[in-house]
């Protein structure tokens, strides 16, 4: 057999996501590239690793065993790399973070300086909805999570990073200086999927003000909601952090309304009982010292709204 580490890495990601498309996204590869690596690995085994039923990809029992072996091999390779760097006196290891989907507009700016200072550290950043982020935290699968609403029922510690403001957003330029809440009952409203913190904030505002929505649309990502609003399909309550360029280009507009914006805070969260690796310990120290400067450098535009 002559399989490569890259093939094992691709196969492991496919087994974790149950999707070639999602594996390609997380590995920053094209779908054809993932398919080729998967096929090249499969060619070395007489027993199928995966199978497709309908349009759903399934991992066979044999494939699951190979995936477990692949994960063990890749972990050992990473350990070798980390030991080599440690021997050279460099900070090394893997930093694992999960972030709610709109946190993708925030988290990279709080990571880039740290990773430039410590090139030996590997980053694993999983961007998903809030329910999955909280699940990964509860199961101790990550060092830190980024959320705008602190999870309940967990013994946690946190440090605030910056505020998160959510506004009513539409495609057309507002014709009034102030809109009443009844306006939201007269237009189509576009929601994020269940499990999203943005969805929960929007539902709380709509339900709390007894707004009877005339039409509801549900989409599965902040980007999809944004494009739907730009296309004129409806209105949505969205985080300001994710629409800077669209506001500047006049593709989107903020609709003034009493009770808005909804204000929350982006928090870096970890389990109180978490035993930090040297990489995680160094990152928390970095955030404590540098977060104010990072906000001033990258998010001063926030104060203009």
JSON list of C-alpha atoms in Angstrom, two decimals, residues 50-259:
[
{"chain": "A", "resi": 50, "resn": "UNK", "atom": "CA", "xyz": [-17.79, 4.67, 1.69]},
{"chain": "A", "resi": 51, "resn": "UNK", "atom": "CA", "xyz": [-21.02, 4.21, -0.22]},
{"chain": "A", "resi": 52, "resn": "UNK", "atom": "CA", "xyz": [-23.62, 6.57, -1.63]},
{"chain": "A", "resi": 53, "resn": "UNK", "atom": "CA", "xyz": [-27.31, 5.79, -1.16]},
{"chain": "A", "resi": 54, "resn": "UNK", "atom": "CA", "xyz": [-29.53, 8.25, -2.96]},
{"chain": "A", "resi": 55, "resn": "UNK", "atom": "CA", "xyz": [-27.56, 11.47, -2.53]},
{"chain": "A", "resi": 56, "resn": "UNK", "atom": "CA", "xyz": [-26.29, 10.68, 0.97]},
{"chain": "A", "resi": 57, "resn": "UNK", "atom": "CA", "xyz": [-22.72, 9.51, 1.63]},
{"chain": "A", "resi": 58, "resn": "UNK", "atom": "CA", "xyz": [-22.29, 6.76, 4.24]},
{"chain": "A", "resi": 59, "resn": "UNK", "atom": "CA", "xyz": [-19.10, 5.39, 5.79]},
{"chain": "A", "resi": 60, "resn": "UNK", "atom": "CA", "xyz": [-18.94, 1.59, 5.82]},
{"chain": "A", "resi": 61, "resn": "UNK", "atom": "CA", "xyz": [-17.96, -0.34, 8.95]},
{"chain": "A", "resi": 62, "resn": "UNK", "atom": "CA", "xyz": [-14.58, -1.00, 7.37]},
{"chain": "A", "resi": 63, "resn": "UNK", "atom": "CA", "xyz": [-14.30, 2.70, 6.51]},
{"chain": "A", "resi": 64, "resn": "UNK", "atom": "CA", "xyz": [-14.95, 3.61, 10.15]},
{"chain": "A", "resi": 65, "resn": "UNK", "atom": "CA", "xyz": [-12.08, 1.40, 11.26]},
{"chain": "A", "resi": 66, "resn": "UNK", "atom": "CA", "xyz": [-9.75, 2.97, 8.70]},
{"chain": "A", "resi": 67, "resn": "UNK", "atom": "CA", "xyz": [-10.88, 6.43, 9.83]},
{"chain": "A", "resi": 68, "resn": "UNK", "atom": "CA", "xyz": [-9.97, 5.59, 13.45]},
{"chain": "A", "resi": 69, "resn": "UNK", "atom": "CA", "xyz": [-6.54, 4.39, 12.32]},
{"chain": "A", "resi": 70, "resn": "UNK", "atom": "CA", "xyz": [-6.10, 7.49, 10.14]},
{"chain": "A", "resi": 71, "resn": "UNK", "atom": "CA", "xyz": [-6.91, 9.78, 13.07]},
{"chain": "A", "resi": 72, "resn": "UNK", "atom": "CA", "xyz": [-4.37, 7.98, 15.27]},
{"chain": "A", "resi": 73, "resn": "UNK", "atom": "CA", "xyz": [-1.69, 8.25, 12.57]},
{"chain": "A", "resi": 74, "resn": "UNK", "atom": "CA", "xyz": [-2.34, 11.97, 11.99]},
{"chain": "A", "resi": 75, "resn": "UNK", "atom": "CA", "xyz": [-2.28, 12.67, 15.73]},
{"chain": "A", "resi": 76, "resn": "UNK", "atom": "CA", "xyz": [1.09, 10.94, 16.01]},
{"chain": "A", "resi": 77, "resn": "UNK", "atom": "CA", "xyz": [2.47, 12.99, 13.11]},
{"chain": "A", "resi": 78, "resn": "UNK", "atom": "CA", "xyz": [1.28, 16.18, 14.79]},
{"chain": "A", "resi": 79, "resn": "UNK", "atom": "CA", "xyz": [2.91, 15.08, 18.04]},
{"chain": "A", "resi": 80, "resn": "UNK", "atom": "CA", "xyz": [6.21, 14.59, 16.22]},
{"chain": "A", "resi": 81, "resn": "UNK", "atom": "CA", "xyz": [5.95, 18.05, 14.70]},
{"chain": "A", "resi": 82, "resn": "UNK", "atom": "CA", "xyz": [5.14, 19.64, 18.05]},
{"chain": "A", "resi": 83, "resn": "UNK", "atom": "CA", "xyz": [8.04, 17.86, 19.79]},
{"chain": "A", "resi": 84, "resn": "UNK", "atom": "CA", "xyz": [10.43, 19.06, 17.10]},
{"chain": "A", "resi": 85, "resn": "UNK", "atom": "CA", "xyz": [9.33, 22.66, 17.54]},
{"chain": "A", "resi": 86, "resn": "UNK", "atom": "CA", "xyz": [9.44, 22.39, 21.34]},
{"chain": "A", "resi": 87, "resn": "UNK", "atom": "CA", "xyz": [13.01, 21.08, 21.08]},
{"chain": "A", "resi": 88, "resn": "UNK", "atom": "CA", "xyz": [13.85, 24.23, 19.13]},
{"chain": "A", "resi": 89, "resn": "UNK", "atom": "CA", "xyz": [12.33, 26.37, 21.87]},
{"chain": "A", "resi": 90, "resn": "UNK", "atom": "CA", "xyz": [9.20, 27.36, 19.91]},
{"chain": "A", "resi": 91, "resn": "UNK", "atom": "CA", "xyz": [5.68, 27.32, 21.33]},
{"chain": "A", "resi": 92, "resn": "UNK", "atom": "CA", "xyz": [3.75, 24.59, 19.55]},
{"chain": "A", "resi": 93, "resn": "UNK", "atom": "CA", "xyz": [0.56, 22.55, 19.78]},
{"chain": "A", "resi": 94, "resn": "UNK", "atom": "CA", "xyz": [-2.98, 22.79, 18.50]},
{"chain": "A", "resi": 95, "resn": "UNK", "atom": "CA", "xyz": [-5.42, 25.53, 19.44]},
{"chain": "A", "resi": 96, "resn": "UNK", "atom": "CA", "xyz": [-9.04, 24.37, 19.04]},
{"chain": "A", "resi": 97, "resn": "UNK", "atom": "CA", "xyz": [-11.80, 26.97, 18.84]},
{"chain": "A", "resi": 98, "resn": "UNK", "atom": "CA", "xyz": [-15.46, 26.77, 17.84]},
{"chain": "A", "resi": 99, "resn": "UNK", "atom": "CA", "xyz": [-17.34, 29.89, 16.83]},
{"chain": "A", "resi": 100, "resn": "UNK", "atom": "CA", "xyz": [-20.92, 30.76, 16.02]},
{"chain": "A", "resi": 101, "resn": "UNK", "atom": "CA", "xyz": [-21.27, 31.49, 12.32]},
{"chain": "A", "resi": 102, "resn": "UNK", "atom": "CA", "xyz": [-21.36, 35.29, 12.52]},
{"chain": "A", "resi": 103, "resn": "UNK", "atom": "CA", "xyz": [-18.24, 35.07, 14.67]},
{"chain": "A", "resi": 104, "resn": "UNK", "atom": "CA", "xyz": [-16.30, 34.46, 11.45]},
{"chain": "A", "resi": 105, "resn": "UNK", "atom": "CA", "xyz": [-16.32, 38.24, 11.02]},
{"chain": "A", "resi": 106, "resn": "UNK", "atom": "CA", "xyz": [-14.74, 38.65, 14.46]},
{"chain": "A", "resi": 107, "resn": "UNK", "atom": "CA", "xyz": [-12.53, 35.70, 15.40]},
{"chain": "A", "resi": 108, "resn": "UNK", "atom": "CA", "xyz": [-9.84, 35.95, 12.66]},
{"chain": "A", "resi": 109, "resn": "UNK", "atom": "CA", "xyz": [-8.83, 39.42, 13.86]},
{"chain": "A", "resi": 110, "resn": "UNK", "atom": "CA", "xyz": [-8.32, 38.08, 17.39]},
{"chain": "A", "resi": 111, "resn": "UNK", "atom": "CA", "xyz": [-6.17, 35.22, 16.07]},
{"chain": "A", "resi": 112, "resn": "UNK", "atom": "CA", "xyz": [-3.93, 36.59, 13.32]},
{"chain": "A", "resi": 113, "resn": "UNK", "atom": "CA", "xyz": [-1.42, 38.42, 15.52]},
{"chain": "A", "resi": 114, "resn": "UNK", "atom": "CA", "xyz": [-1.08, 35.47, 17.88]},
{"chain": "A", "resi": 115, "resn": "UNK", "atom": "CA", "xyz": [-0.51, 32.97, 15.08]},
{"chain": "A", "resi": 116, "resn": "UNK", "atom": "CA", "xyz": [2.09, 35.24, 13.47]},
{"chain": "A", "resi": 117, "resn": "UNK", "atom": "CA", "xyz": [3.94, 35.39, 16.79]},
{"chain": "A", "resi": 118, "resn": "UNK", "atom": "CA", "xyz": [3.78, 31.60, 17.19]},
{"chain": "A", "resi": 119, "resn": "UNK", "atom": "CA", "xyz": [4.00, 29.91, 13.75]},
{"chain": "A", "resi": 120, "resn": "UNK", "atom": "CA", "xyz": [4.41, 26.50, 15.38]},
{"chain": "A", "resi": 121, "resn": "UNK", "atom": "CA", "xyz": [0.82, 26.50, 16.65]},
{"chain": "A", "resi": 122, "resn": "UNK", "atom": "CA", "xyz": [-1.82, 24.77, 14.53]},
{"chain": "A", "resi": 123, "resn": "UNK", "atom": "CA", "xyz": [-5.30, 26.26, 14.52]},
{"chain": "A", "resi": 124, "resn": "UNK", "atom": "CA", "xyz": [-8.53, 24.28, 14.33]},
{"chain": "A", "resi": 125, "resn": "UNK", "atom": "CA", "xyz": [-11.44, 26.73, 13.94]},
{"chain": "A", "resi": 126, "resn": "UNK", "atom": "CA", "xyz": [-14.92, 25.28, 13.54]},
{"chain": "A", "resi": 127, "resn": "UNK", "atom": "CA", "xyz": [-17.59, 27.77, 12.47]},
{"chain": "A", "resi": 128, "resn": "UNK", "atom": "CA", "xyz": [-21.14, 26.56, 13.01]},
{"chain": "A", "resi": 129, "resn": "UNK", "atom": "CA", "xyz": [-24.41, 27.50, 14.74]},
{"chain": "A", "resi": 130, "resn": "UNK", "atom": "CA", "xyz": [-24.74, 28.16, 18.46]},
{"chain": "A", "resi": 131, "resn": "UNK", "atom": "CA", "xyz": [-26.26, 24.81, 19.45]},
{"chain": "A", "resi": 132, "resn": "UNK", "atom": "CA", "xyz": [-23.31, 22.90, 17.96]},
{"chain": "A", "resi": 133, "resn": "UNK", "atom": "CA", "xyz": [-20.81, 25.35, 19.45]},
{"chain": "A", "resi": 134, "resn": "UNK", "atom": "CA", "xyz": [-22.26, 24.81, 22.93]},
{"chain": "A", "resi": 135, "resn": "UNK", "atom": "CA", "xyz": [-22.23, 21.05, 22.36]},
{"chain": "A", "resi": 136, "resn": "UNK", "atom": "CA", "xyz": [-18.53, 21.07, 21.46]},
{"chain": "A", "resi": 137, "resn": "UNK", "atom": "CA", "xyz": [-17.80, 23.13, 24.59]},
{"chain": "A", "resi": 138, "resn": "UNK", "atom": "CA", "xyz": [-19.85, 20.85, 26.85]},
{"chain": "A", "resi": 139, "resn": "UNK", "atom": "CA", "xyz": [-18.07, 17.77, 25.49]},
{"chain": "A", "resi": 140, "resn": "UNK", "atom": "CA", "xyz": [-14.65, 19.39, 26.03]},
{"chain": "A", "resi": 141, "resn": "UNK", "atom": "CA", "xyz": [-13.77, 19.09, 22.34]},
{"chain": "A", "resi": 142, "resn": "UNK", "atom": "CA", "xyz": [-12.37, 22.64, 22.12]},
{"chain": "A", "resi": 143, "resn": "UNK", "atom": "CA", "xyz": [-10.24, 25.02, 24.14]},
{"chain": "A", "resi": 144, "resn": "UNK", "atom": "CA", "xyz": [-12.47, 28.05, 23.59]},
{"chain": "A", "resi": 145, "resn": "UNK", "atom": "CA", "xyz": [-15.75, 29.03, 21.98]},
{"chain": "A", "resi": 146, "resn": "UNK", "atom": "CA", "xyz": [-16.90, 32.41, 20.68]},
{"chain": "A", "resi": 147, "resn": "UNK", "atom": "CA", "xyz": [-20.54, 33.24, 21.41]},
{"chain": "A", "resi": 148, "resn": "UNK", "atom": "CA", "xyz": [-22.66, 36.36, 21.70]},
{"chain": "A", "resi": 149, "resn": "UNK", "atom": "CA", "xyz": [-24.96, 34.83, 24.34]},
{"chain": "A", "resi": 150, "resn": "UNK", "atom": "CA", "xyz": [-23.38, 32.93, 27.22]},
{"chain": "A", "resi": 151, "resn": "UNK", "atom": "CA", "xyz": [-24.50, 29.28, 27.37]},
{"chain": "A", "resi": 152, "resn": "UNK", "atom": "CA", "xyz": [-26.61, 28.22, 30.33]},
{"chain": "A", "resi": 153, "resn": "UNK", "atom": "CA", "xyz": [-26.17, 25.09, 32.42]},
{"chain": "A", "resi": 154, "resn": "UNK", "atom": "CA", "xyz": [-22.39, 24.91, 32.07]},
{"chain": "A", "resi": 155, "resn": "UNK", "atom": "CA", "xyz": [-19.71, 25.85, 34.60]},
{"chain": "A", "resi": 156, "resn": "UNK", "atom": "CA", "xyz": [-17.77, 28.32, 32.49]},
{"chain": "A", "resi": 157, "resn": "UNK", "atom": "CA", "xyz": [-15.43, 31.28, 32.53]},
{"chain": "A", "resi": 158, "resn": "UNK", "atom": "CA", "xyz": [-15.36, 33.99, 29.91]},
{"chain": "A", "resi": 159, "resn": "UNK", "atom": "CA", "xyz": [-13.75, 37.20, 28.79]},
{"chain": "A", "resi": 160, "resn": "UNK", "atom": "CA", "xyz": [-15.64, 39.84, 26.77]},
{"chain": "A", "resi": 161, "resn": "UNK", "atom": "CA", "xyz": [-14.18, 40.87, 23.42]},
{"chain": "A", "resi": 162, "resn": "UNK", "atom": "CA", "xyz": [-16.52, 43.43, 21.86]},
{"chain": "A", "resi": 163, "resn": "UNK", "atom": "CA", "xyz": [-20.17, 44.36, 21.52]},
{"chain": "A", "resi": 164, "resn": "UNK", "atom": "CA", "xyz": [-22.52, 42.76, 19.02]},
{"chain": "A", "resi": 165, "resn": "UNK", "atom": "CA", "xyz": [-25.33, 44.94, 17.61]},
{"chain": "A", "resi": 166, "resn": "UNK", "atom": "CA", "xyz": [-28.27, 43.58, 15.61]},
{"chain": "A", "resi": 167, "resn": "UNK", "atom": "CA", "xyz": [-30.39, 45.85, 13.39]},
{"chain": "A", "resi": 168, "resn": "UNK", "atom": "CA", "xyz": [-33.41, 45.49, 11.14]},
{"chain": "A", "resi": 169, "resn": "UNK", "atom": "CA", "xyz": [-32.01, 45.42, 7.62]},
{"chain": "A", "resi": 170, "resn": "UNK", "atom": "CA", "xyz": [-33.60, 45.87, 4.20]},
{"chain": "A", "resi": 171, "resn": "UNK", "atom": "CA", "xyz": [-32.59, 46.41, 0.58]},
{"chain": "A", "resi": 172, "resn": "UNK", "atom": "CA", "xyz": [-34.44, 49.68, -0.14]},
{"chain": "A", "resi": 173, "resn": "UNK", "atom": "CA", "xyz": [-33.42, 52.97, 1.38]},
{"chain": "A", "resi": 174, "resn": "UNK", "atom": "CA", "xyz": [-35.69, 53.78, 4.37]},
{"chain": "A", "resi": 175, "resn": "UNK", "atom": "CA", "xyz": [-38.40, 56.35, 3.69]},
{"chain": "A", "resi": 176, "resn": "UNK", "atom": "CA", "xyz": [-38.97, 57.20, 7.36]},
{"chain": "A", "resi": 177, "resn": "UNK", "atom": "CA", "xyz": [-36.79, 58.35, 10.23]},
{"chain": "A", "resi": 178, "resn": "UNK", "atom": "CA", "xyz": [-38.49, 55.84, 12.52]},
{"chain": "A", "resi": 179, "resn": "UNK", "atom": "CA", "xyz": [-40.52, 52.71, 11.80]},
{"chain": "A", "resi": 180, "resn": "UNK", "atom": "CA", "xyz": [-43.12, 51.22, 14.10]},
{"chain": "A", "resi": 181, "resn": "UNK", "atom": "CA", "xyz": [-42.96, 47.55, 14.98]},
{"chain": "A", "resi": 182, "resn": "UNK", "atom": "CA", "xyz": [-46.11, 46.95, 12.95]},
{"chain": "A", "resi": 183, "resn": "UNK", "atom": "CA", "xyz": [-43.94, 47.36, 9.84]},
{"chain": "A", "resi": 184, "resn": "UNK", "atom": "CA", "xyz": [-42.36, 43.97, 10.54]},
{"chain": "A", "resi": 185, "resn": "UNK", "atom": "CA", "xyz": [-45.81, 42.38, 10.43]},
{"chain": "A", "resi": 186, "resn": "UNK", "atom": "CA", "xyz": [-46.42, 43.77, 6.95]},
{"chain": "A", "resi": 187, "resn": "UNK", "atom": "CA", "xyz": [-43.28, 42.54, 5.18]},
{"chain": "A", "resi": 188, "resn": "UNK", "atom": "CA", "xyz": [-41.63, 39.13, 4.62]},
{"chain": "A", "resi": 189, "resn": "UNK", "atom": "CA", "xyz": [-39.17, 38.28, 7.40]},
{"chain": "A", "resi": 190, "resn": "UNK", "atom": "CA", "xyz": [-36.08, 36.18, 6.76]},
{"chain": "A", "resi": 191, "resn": "UNK", "atom": "CA", "xyz": [-34.80, 34.03, 9.64]},
{"chain": "A", "resi": 192, "resn": "UNK", "atom": "CA", "xyz": [-31.68, 31.99, 10.28]},
{"chain": "A", "resi": 193, "resn": "UNK", "atom": "CA", "xyz": [-32.06, 28.27, 10.99]},
{"chain": "A", "resi": 194, "resn": "UNK", "atom": "CA", "xyz": [-33.05, 26.94, 14.41]},
{"chain": "A", "resi": 195, "resn": "UNK", "atom": "CA", "xyz": [-30.09, 26.71, 16.78]},
{"chain": "A", "resi": 196, "resn": "UNK", "atom": "CA", "xyz": [-28.68, 30.06, 15.64]},
{"chain": "A", "resi": 197, "resn": "UNK", "atom": "CA", "xyz": [-28.22, 32.82, 18.24]},
{"chain": "A", "resi": 198, "resn": "UNK", "atom": "CA", "xyz": [-29.25, 35.40, 15.63]},
{"chain": "A", "resi": 199, "resn": "UNK", "atom": "CA", "xyz": [-32.45, 33.43, 15.04]},
{"chain": "A", "resi": 200, "resn": "UNK", "atom": "CA", "xyz": [-33.15, 33.38, 18.79]},
{"chain": "A", "resi": 201, "resn": "UNK", "atom": "CA", "xyz": [-32.58, 37.13, 19.10]},
{"chain": "A", "resi": 202, "resn": "UNK", "atom": "CA", "xyz": [-34.90, 37.86, 16.17]},
{"chain": "A", "resi": 203, "resn": "UNK", "atom": "CA", "xyz": [-37.60, 35.52, 17.48]},
{"chain": "A", "resi": 204, "resn": "UNK", "atom": "CA", "xyz": [-37.42, 37.08, 20.95]},
{"chain": "A", "resi": 205, "resn": "UNK", "atom": "CA", "xyz": [-37.88, 40.54, 19.45]},
{"chain": "A", "resi": 206, "resn": "UNK", "atom": "CA", "xyz": [-40.75, 39.51, 17.17]},
{"chain": "A", "resi": 207, "resn": "UNK", "atom": "CA", "xyz": [-42.56, 37.40, 19.75]},
{"chain": "A", "resi": 208, "resn": "UNK", "atom": "CA", "xyz": [-41.88, 39.80, 22.60]},
{"chain": "A", "resi": 209, "resn": "UNK", "atom": "CA", "xyz": [-43.50, 42.62, 20.65]},
{"chain": "A", "resi": 210, "resn": "UNK", "atom": "CA", "xyz": [-46.38, 40.41, 19.49]},
{"chain": "A", "resi": 211, "resn": "UNK", "atom": "CA", "xyz": [-45.59, 40.96, 15.84]},
{"chain": "A", "resi": 212, "resn": "UNK", "atom": "CA", "xyz": [-47.62, 38.67, 13.57]},
{"chain": "A", "resi": 213, "resn": "UNK", "atom": "CA", "xyz": [-45.32, 38.04, 10.62]},
{"chain": "A", "resi": 214, "resn": "UNK", "atom": "CA", "xyz": [-47.17, 37.95, 7.29]},
{"chain": "A", "resi": 215, "resn": "UNK", "atom": "CA", "xyz": [-44.55, 35.69, 5.69]},
{"chain": "A", "resi": 216, "resn": "UNK", "atom": "CA", "xyz": [-41.51, 33.87, 7.02]},
{"chain": "A", "resi": 217, "resn": "UNK", "atom": "CA", "xyz": [-38.49, 32.56, 5.13]},
{"chain": "A", "resi": 218, "resn": "UNK", "atom": "CA", "xyz": [-35.81, 30.38, 6.78]},
{"chain": "A", "resi": 219, "resn": "UNK", "atom": "CA", "xyz": [-32.24, 30.13, 5.48]},
{"chain": "A", "resi": 220, "resn": "UNK", "atom": "CA", "xyz": [-29.25, 28.22, 6.83]},
{"chain": "A", "resi": 221, "resn": "UNK", "atom": "CA", "xyz": [-26.46, 30.80, 6.99]},
{"chain": "A", "resi": 222, "resn": "UNK", "atom": "CA", "xyz": [-25.87, 34.48, 7.64]},
{"chain": "A", "resi": 223, "resn": "UNK", "atom": "CA", "xyz": [-24.49, 34.86, 4.11]},
{"chain": "A", "resi": 224, "resn": "UNK", "atom": "CA", "xyz": [-27.63, 33.33, 2.61]},
{"chain": "A", "resi": 225, "resn": "UNK", "atom": "CA", "xyz": [-29.82, 35.70, 4.63]},
{"chain": "A", "resi": 226, "resn": "UNK", "atom": "CA", "xyz": [-27.70, 38.63, 3.52]},
{"chain": "A", "resi": 227, "resn": "UNK", "atom": "CA", "xyz": [-28.00, 37.77, -0.16]},
{"chain": "A", "resi": 228, "resn": "UNK", "atom": "CA", "xyz": [-31.74, 37.20, 0.17]},
{"chain": "A", "resi": 229, "resn": "UNK", "atom": "CA", "xyz": [-32.22, 40.64, 1.70]},
{"chain": "A", "resi": 230, "resn": "UNK", "atom": "CA", "xyz": [-30.03, 42.23, -0.99]},
{"chain": "A", "resi": 231, "resn": "UNK", "atom": "CA", "xyz": [-32.21, 40.53, -3.63]},
{"chain": "A", "resi": 232, "resn": "UNK", "atom": "CA", "xyz": [-35.30, 42.10, -2.06]},
{"chain": "A", "resi": 233, "resn": "UNK", "atom": "CA", "xyz": [-36.86, 38.88, -0.76]},
{"chain": "A", "resi": 234, "resn": "UNK", "atom": "CA", "xyz": [-37.56, 40.38, 2.64]},
{"chain": "A", "resi": 235, "resn": "UNK", "atom": "CA", "xyz": [-36.17, 41.95, 5.80]},
{"chain": "A", "resi": 236, "resn": "UNK", "atom": "CA", "xyz": [-34.13, 40.50, 8.63]},
{"chain": "A", "resi": 237, "resn": "UNK", "atom": "CA", "xyz": [-32.55, 41.36, 11.96]},
{"chain": "A", "resi": 238, "resn": "UNK", "atom": "CA", "xyz": [-28.83, 40.92, 11.35]},
{"chain": "A", "resi": 239, "resn": "UNK", "atom": "CA", "xyz": [-25.54, 41.52, 13.19]},
{"chain": "A", "resi": 240, "resn": "UNK", "atom": "CA", "xyz": [-23.90, 44.76, 12.11]},
{"chain": "A", "resi": 241, "resn": "UNK", "atom": "CA", "xyz": [-20.50, 43.04, 12.11]},
{"chain": "A", "resi": 242, "resn": "UNK", "atom": "CA", "xyz": [-21.34, 41.02, 9.00]},
{"chain": "A", "resi": 243, "resn": "UNK", "atom": "CA", "xyz": [-22.71, 43.75, 6.72]},
{"chain": "A", "resi": 244, "resn": "UNK", "atom": "CA", "xyz": [-20.06, 46.50, 6.73]},
{"chain": "A", "resi": 245, "resn": "UNK", "atom": "CA", "xyz": [-19.32, 46.34, 2.99]},
{"chain": "A", "resi": 246, "resn": "UNK", "atom": "CA", "xyz": [-22.98, 46.05, 2.01]},
{"chain": "A", "resi": 247, "resn": "UNK", "atom": "CA", "xyz": [-23.84, 49.16, 4.03]},
{"chain": "A", "resi": 248, "resn": "UNK", "atom": "CA", "xyz": [-20.95, 51.07, 2.46]},
{"chain": "A", "resi": 249, "resn": "UNK", "atom": "CA", "xyz": [-22.10, 50.04, -1.04]},
{"chain": "A", "resi": 250, "resn": "UNK", "atom": "CA", "xyz": [-25.75, 50.87, -0.25]},
{"chain": "A", "resi": 251, "resn": "UNK", "atom": "CA", "xyz": [-26.75, 47.29, -0.99]},
{"chain": "A", "resi": 252, "resn": "UNK", "atom": "CA", "xyz": [-28.30, 47.13, 2.47]},
{"chain": "A", "resi": 253, "resn": "UNK", "atom": "CA", "xyz": [-29.81, 49.76, 4.77]},
{"chain": "A", "resi": 254, "resn": "UNK", "atom": "CA", "xyz": [-30.58, 49.91, 8.47]},
{"chain": "A", "resi": 255, "resn": "UNK", "atom": "CA", "xyz": [-34.20, 50.53, 9.41]},
{"chain": "A", "resi": 256, "resn": "UNK", "atom": "CA", "xyz": [-34.54, 52.62, 12.59]},
{"chain": "A", "resi": 257, "resn": "UNK", "atom": "CA", "xyz": [-37.00, 51.17, 15.07]},
{"chain": "A", "resi": 258, "resn": "UNK", "atom": "CA", "xyz": [-37.62, 51.53, 18.79]},
{"chain": "A", "resi": 259, "resn": "UNK", "atom": "CA", "xyz": [-36.06, 48.61, 20.67]}
]
